[in-house]
XYZ file of C-alpha atoms in Angstrom:
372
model
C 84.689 40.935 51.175
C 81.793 38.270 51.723
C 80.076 38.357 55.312
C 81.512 34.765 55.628
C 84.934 33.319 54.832
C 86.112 29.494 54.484
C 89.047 28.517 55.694
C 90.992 25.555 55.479
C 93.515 26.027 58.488
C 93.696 24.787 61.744
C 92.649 28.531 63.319
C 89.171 28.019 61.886
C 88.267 25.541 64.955
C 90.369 28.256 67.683
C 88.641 29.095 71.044
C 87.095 32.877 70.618
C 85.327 31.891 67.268
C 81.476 31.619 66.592
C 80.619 28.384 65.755
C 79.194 28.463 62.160
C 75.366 27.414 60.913
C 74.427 23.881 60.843
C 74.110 24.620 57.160
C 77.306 25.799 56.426
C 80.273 23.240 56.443
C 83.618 23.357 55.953
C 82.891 20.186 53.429
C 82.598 20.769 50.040
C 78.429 20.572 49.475
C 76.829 18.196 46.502
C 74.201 20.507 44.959
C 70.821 19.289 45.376
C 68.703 18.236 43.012
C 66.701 20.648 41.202
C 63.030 21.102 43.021
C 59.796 19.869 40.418
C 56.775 21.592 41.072
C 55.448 17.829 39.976
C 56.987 15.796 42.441
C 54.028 16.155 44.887
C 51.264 16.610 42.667
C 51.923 13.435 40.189
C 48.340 12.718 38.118
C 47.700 8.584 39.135
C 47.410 6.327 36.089
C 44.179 5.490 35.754
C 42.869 9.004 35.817
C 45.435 10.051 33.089
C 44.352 6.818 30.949
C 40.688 7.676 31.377
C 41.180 11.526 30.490
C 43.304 10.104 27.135
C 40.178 7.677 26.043
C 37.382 10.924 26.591
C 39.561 12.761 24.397
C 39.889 9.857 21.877
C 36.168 9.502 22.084
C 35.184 13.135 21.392
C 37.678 13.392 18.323
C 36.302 10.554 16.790
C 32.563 11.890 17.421
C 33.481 15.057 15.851
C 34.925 13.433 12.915
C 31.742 11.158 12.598
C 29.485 14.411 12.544
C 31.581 16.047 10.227
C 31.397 12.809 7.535
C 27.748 12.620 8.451
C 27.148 16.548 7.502
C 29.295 16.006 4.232
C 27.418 12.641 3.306
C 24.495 12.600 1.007
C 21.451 12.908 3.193
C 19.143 9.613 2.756
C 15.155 10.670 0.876
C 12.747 11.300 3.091
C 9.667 9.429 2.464
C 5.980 10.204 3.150
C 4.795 7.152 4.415
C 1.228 5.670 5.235
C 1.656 1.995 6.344
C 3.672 0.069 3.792
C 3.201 2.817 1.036
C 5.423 5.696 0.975
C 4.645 8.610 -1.672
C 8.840 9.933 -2.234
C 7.266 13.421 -4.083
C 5.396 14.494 -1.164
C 8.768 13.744 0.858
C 10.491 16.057 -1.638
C 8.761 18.934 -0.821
C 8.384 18.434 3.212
C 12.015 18.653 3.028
C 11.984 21.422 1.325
C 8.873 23.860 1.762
C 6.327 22.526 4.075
C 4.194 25.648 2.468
C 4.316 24.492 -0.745
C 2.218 20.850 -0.458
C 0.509 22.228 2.952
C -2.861 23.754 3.042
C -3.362 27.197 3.197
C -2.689 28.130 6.217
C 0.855 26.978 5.374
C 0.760 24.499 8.620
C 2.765 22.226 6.519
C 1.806 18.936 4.993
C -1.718 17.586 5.461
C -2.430 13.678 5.876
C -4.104 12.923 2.794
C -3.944 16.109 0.456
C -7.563 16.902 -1.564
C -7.520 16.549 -5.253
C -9.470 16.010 -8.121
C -7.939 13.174 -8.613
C -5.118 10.762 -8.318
C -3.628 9.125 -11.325
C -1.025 6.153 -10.592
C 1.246 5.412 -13.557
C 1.804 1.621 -13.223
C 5.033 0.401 -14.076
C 7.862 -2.083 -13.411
C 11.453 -2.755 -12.744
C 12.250 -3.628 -16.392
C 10.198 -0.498 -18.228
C 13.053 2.309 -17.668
C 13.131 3.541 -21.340
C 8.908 4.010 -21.303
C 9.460 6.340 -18.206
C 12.218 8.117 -19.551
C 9.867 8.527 -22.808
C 6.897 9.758 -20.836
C 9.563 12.156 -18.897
C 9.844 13.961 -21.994
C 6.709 14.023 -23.541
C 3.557 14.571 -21.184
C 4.583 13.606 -17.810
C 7.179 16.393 -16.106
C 10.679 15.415 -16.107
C 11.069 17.098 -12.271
C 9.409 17.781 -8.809
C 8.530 21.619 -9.601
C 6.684 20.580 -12.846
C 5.227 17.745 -11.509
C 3.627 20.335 -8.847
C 3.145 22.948 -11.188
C 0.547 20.220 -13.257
C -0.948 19.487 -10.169
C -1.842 22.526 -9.314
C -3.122 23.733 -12.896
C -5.033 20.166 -13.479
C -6.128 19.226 -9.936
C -4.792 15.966 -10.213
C -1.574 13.994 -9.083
C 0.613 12.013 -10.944
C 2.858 9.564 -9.582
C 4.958 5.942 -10.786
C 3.593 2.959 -9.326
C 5.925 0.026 -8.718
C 5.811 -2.920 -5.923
C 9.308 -4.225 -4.841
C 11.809 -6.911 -5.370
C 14.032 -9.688 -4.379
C 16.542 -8.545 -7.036
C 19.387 -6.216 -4.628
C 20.295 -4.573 -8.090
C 17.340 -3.508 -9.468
C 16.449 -1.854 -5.804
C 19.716 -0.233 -6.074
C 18.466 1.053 -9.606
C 15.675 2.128 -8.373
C 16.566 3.941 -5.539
C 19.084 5.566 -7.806
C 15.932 6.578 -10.039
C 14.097 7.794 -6.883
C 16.660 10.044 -5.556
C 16.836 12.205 -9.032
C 13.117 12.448 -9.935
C 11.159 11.859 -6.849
C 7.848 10.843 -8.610
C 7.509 7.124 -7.425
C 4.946 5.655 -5.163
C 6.136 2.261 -3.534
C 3.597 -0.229 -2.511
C 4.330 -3.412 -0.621
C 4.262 -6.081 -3.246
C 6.107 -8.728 -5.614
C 6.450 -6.839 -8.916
C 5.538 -9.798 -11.403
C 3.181 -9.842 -13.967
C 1.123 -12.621 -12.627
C 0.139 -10.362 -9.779
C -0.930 -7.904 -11.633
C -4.849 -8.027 -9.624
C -2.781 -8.235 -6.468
C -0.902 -5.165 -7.333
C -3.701 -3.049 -8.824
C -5.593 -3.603 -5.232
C -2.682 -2.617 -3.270
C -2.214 0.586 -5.316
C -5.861 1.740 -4.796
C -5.407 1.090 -1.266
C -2.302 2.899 -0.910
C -3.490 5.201 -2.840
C -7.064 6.459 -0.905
C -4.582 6.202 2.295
C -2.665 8.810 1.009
C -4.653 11.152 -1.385
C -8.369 12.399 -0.904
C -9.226 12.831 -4.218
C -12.820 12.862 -6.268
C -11.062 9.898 -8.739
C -8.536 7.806 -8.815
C -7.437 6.622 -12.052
C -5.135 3.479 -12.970
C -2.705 4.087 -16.038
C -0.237 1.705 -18.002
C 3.201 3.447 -18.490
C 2.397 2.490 -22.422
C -0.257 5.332 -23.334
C -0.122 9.077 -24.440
C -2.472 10.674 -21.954
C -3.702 14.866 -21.939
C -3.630 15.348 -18.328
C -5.681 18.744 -19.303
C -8.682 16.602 -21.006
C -8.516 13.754 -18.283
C -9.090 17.094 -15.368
C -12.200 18.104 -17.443
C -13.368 14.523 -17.971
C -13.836 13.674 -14.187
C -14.471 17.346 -13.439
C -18.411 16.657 -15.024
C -21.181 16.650 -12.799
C -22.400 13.010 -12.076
C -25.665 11.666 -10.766
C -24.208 8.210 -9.298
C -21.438 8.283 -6.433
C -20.581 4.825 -7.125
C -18.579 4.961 -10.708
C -16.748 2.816 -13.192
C -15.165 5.242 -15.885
C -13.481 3.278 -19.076
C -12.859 1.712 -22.670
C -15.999 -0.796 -21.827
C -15.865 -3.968 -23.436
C -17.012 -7.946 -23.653
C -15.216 -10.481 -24.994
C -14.970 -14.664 -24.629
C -13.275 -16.084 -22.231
C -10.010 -17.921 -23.221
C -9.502 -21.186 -21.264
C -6.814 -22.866 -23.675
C -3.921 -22.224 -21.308
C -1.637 -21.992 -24.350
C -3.205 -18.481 -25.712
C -2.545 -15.259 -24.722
C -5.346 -13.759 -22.033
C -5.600 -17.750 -20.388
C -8.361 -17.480 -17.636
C -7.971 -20.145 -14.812
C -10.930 -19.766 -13.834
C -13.278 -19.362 -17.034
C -15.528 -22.052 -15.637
C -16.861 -19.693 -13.137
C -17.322 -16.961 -15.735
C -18.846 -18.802 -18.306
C -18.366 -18.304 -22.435
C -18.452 -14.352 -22.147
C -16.802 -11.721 -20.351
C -19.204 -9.670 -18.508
C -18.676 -5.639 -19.477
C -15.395 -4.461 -18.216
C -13.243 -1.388 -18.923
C -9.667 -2.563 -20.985
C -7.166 -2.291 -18.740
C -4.452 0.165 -19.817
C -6.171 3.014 -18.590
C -9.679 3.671 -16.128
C -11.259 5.475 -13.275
C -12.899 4.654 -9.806
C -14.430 7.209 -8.127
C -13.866 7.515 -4.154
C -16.425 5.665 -2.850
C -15.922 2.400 -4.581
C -12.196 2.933 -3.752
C -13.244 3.483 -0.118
C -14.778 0.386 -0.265
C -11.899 -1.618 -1.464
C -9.266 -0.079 0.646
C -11.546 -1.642 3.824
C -11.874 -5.135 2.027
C -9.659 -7.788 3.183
C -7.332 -9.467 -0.005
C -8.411 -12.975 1.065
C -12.127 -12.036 0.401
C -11.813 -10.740 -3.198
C -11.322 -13.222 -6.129
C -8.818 -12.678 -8.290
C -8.806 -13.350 -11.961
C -5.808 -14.338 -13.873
C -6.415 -11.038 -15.962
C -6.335 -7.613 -13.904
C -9.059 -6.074 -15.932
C -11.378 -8.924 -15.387
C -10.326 -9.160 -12.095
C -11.313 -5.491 -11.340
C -14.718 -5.756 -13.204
C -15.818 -8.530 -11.504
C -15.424 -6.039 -8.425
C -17.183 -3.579 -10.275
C -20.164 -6.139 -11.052
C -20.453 -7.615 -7.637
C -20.563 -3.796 -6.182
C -23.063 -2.439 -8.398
C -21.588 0.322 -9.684
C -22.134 2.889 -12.778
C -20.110 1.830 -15.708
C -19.282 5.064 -17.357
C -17.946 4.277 -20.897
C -15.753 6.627 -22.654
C -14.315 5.758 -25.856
C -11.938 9.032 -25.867
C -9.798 7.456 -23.577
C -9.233 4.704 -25.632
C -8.156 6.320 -29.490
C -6.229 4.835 -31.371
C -4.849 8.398 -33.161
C -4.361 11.563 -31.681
C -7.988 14.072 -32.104
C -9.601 17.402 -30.819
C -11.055 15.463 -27.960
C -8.836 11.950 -27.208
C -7.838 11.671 -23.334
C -5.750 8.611 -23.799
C -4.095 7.185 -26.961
C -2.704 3.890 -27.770
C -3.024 1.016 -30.305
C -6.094 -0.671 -29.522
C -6.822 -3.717 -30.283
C -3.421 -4.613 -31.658
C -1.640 -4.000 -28.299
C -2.850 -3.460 -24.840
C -0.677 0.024 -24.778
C 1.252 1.568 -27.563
C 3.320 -1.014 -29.768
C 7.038 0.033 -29.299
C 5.874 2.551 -26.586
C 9.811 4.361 -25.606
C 9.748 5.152 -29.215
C 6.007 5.557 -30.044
C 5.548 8.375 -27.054
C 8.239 10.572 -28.529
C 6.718 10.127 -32.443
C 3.265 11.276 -31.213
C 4.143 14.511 -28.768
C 6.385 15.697 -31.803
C 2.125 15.542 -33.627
C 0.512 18.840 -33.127
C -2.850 17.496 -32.339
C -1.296 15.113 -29.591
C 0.253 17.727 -27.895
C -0.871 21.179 -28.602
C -3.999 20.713 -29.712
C -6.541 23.518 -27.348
C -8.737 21.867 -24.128
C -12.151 20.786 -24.707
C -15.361 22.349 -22.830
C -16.280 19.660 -20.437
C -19.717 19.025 -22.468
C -17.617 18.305 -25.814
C -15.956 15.153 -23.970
């Protein structure tokens, strides 16, 4: 029997009986609402709202890291002022060691070689680099380094830039699978060649220490082997001007081919100057143009005239070398192309591929350096 009992009747109130609890009533009692352990410790508004945005905010900065990680990682590029060499970025990327010095510290400023050899070319010449990609010039960063270190010299592409979004967009496409470009800071036109041809020696004694540095047209078939021994030779005169030397008249009907603006100054006859597809400056007279100012060197319509007038005003040593001018593959040609019918090969995308499938283009042994 319970400790209490209710009851309805009258005797419940009777004198002799112990009043019951406050709590207890004869009264039916509501139920009370269930107790909430949240009733006194409600979060306010603005701290829930704030704690909902932090959590939007590091969601979406996990999802941005995660598409950065998965997105293709931009080319690093080695740059020195406006110039930037995208090989040498490659490989810092990759192997600091491998391009470093020998204490493996990693990259040095301006790497020593023998020397550097800038293959100039433009925005519309795709088809001649993909024809000197598979004939003499490597077709990929290891065997671009493995030639540089069996020849002592470096190889790159030189083109400016332009105004042209697609062609950049080709270009950078072009970069990012071969990474053997180096960009210099100016209009790719024809008309500046000179201006050009400047900027690449400059760019290219900021970046590279080397003995030589040698300008090449994307339209010749060169023996990187032959060109190493070449400007490997003892020389008596620090101040040299290696090429195909030549003289010619100066053309000052502006309807011909070769027009000179400014013959007048010149005269009747070119003064001796090396043709222009392919020649070599050594350091110091490229020293001495990288610290010239652009304003105070004349430029020539013509970009070999332009740079012999240099070479004549600087007195250097004009070197020539008729092996790096041949017009057929032989036991000792550096350079081939079709002189005098074109200033490079004729048909060169097609022409490079004909001549590396010739034995004595290709294959043909290295010369002594005292048989070149």
């Amino acid at each position: 029997m319970p400790l209490f009992s209710h009851r309805s009747s009258a005797s419940s109130g009777s004198a002799g009986s112990a009043p019951l609890p406050s709590f207890y009533s004869a009264k039916p009692v509501k139920p009370s609402k269930p107790f909430s352990a949240f009733s006194s410790t409600r979060i306010p508004w603005p701290i829930l709202v704030f704690s909902l945005l932090c959590l939007l905010i590091g969601l979406a900065g996990t999802l941005f890291a995660l598409s950065a990680i998965r997105r293709n990682q931009p080319l690093p590029i080695f740059r020195c002022g406006t110039s930037e060499d995208t090989f040498r970025s490659f490989y810092s990327s990759l192997d600091s060691g491998k391009l470093g010095d020998d204490s493996n510290k990693g990259l040095v400023d301006r790497p020593k070689l023998l020397g550097f050899v800038g293959i100039q070319t433009g925005f519309e010449s795709g088809e001649r680099r993909s024809a000197l990609r598979s004939t003499w010039f490597p077709s990929d960063p290891d065997g671009l380094l493995r030639l540089e270190q069996a020849t002592g010299l470096g190889f790159r592409f030189v083109i400016g830039k332009s105004k042209d979004v697609k062609k950049m967009a080709m270009l950078e496409k072009e970069i990012e699978k071969y990474r053997d470009f180096m960009l210099i800071d100016v209009e790719e036109e024809y008309l500046k060649l000179p201006y050009k041809t400047l900027a690449f020696f400059k760019a290219a004694f900021k970046l590279f220490e080397a003995d030589y540095y040698v300008k090449a047209d994307d339209d010749i078939y060169l023996r990187p082997d032959r060109l190493a021994t070449l400007l490997a030779k003892e020389r008596s005169y620090s101040m040299t001007y290696i090429g195909c030397m030549k003289k010619g008249p100066v053309i000052t009907d502006p309807k011909l081919k070769w027009y000179e603006k400014s013959g007048h100054l010149i005269g009747n006859e070119y003064f001796l100057h090396a043709y222009g597809p392919i020649y070599v400056l050594s350091a110091e007279v490229v020293a001495s143009l990288a610290a010239a100012r652009n304003d105070s060197l004349r430029m020539f319509n013509n970009e070999d005239v332009t740079i012999g007038s240099w070479m004549l005003a600087m007195n250097v040593h004009h070197e020539d070398n008729r092996a790096i001018c041949d017009p057929r593959c032989t036991p000792t040609s550096i350079a081939v192309w079709d002189i005098p019918r074109c200033s490079g090969l004729c048909n060169p995308a097609s022409k490079l591929k004909e001549l590396h499938k010739i034995g004595m283009c290709s294959k043909s042994p290295t010369l002594p350096p005292d048989d070149i």
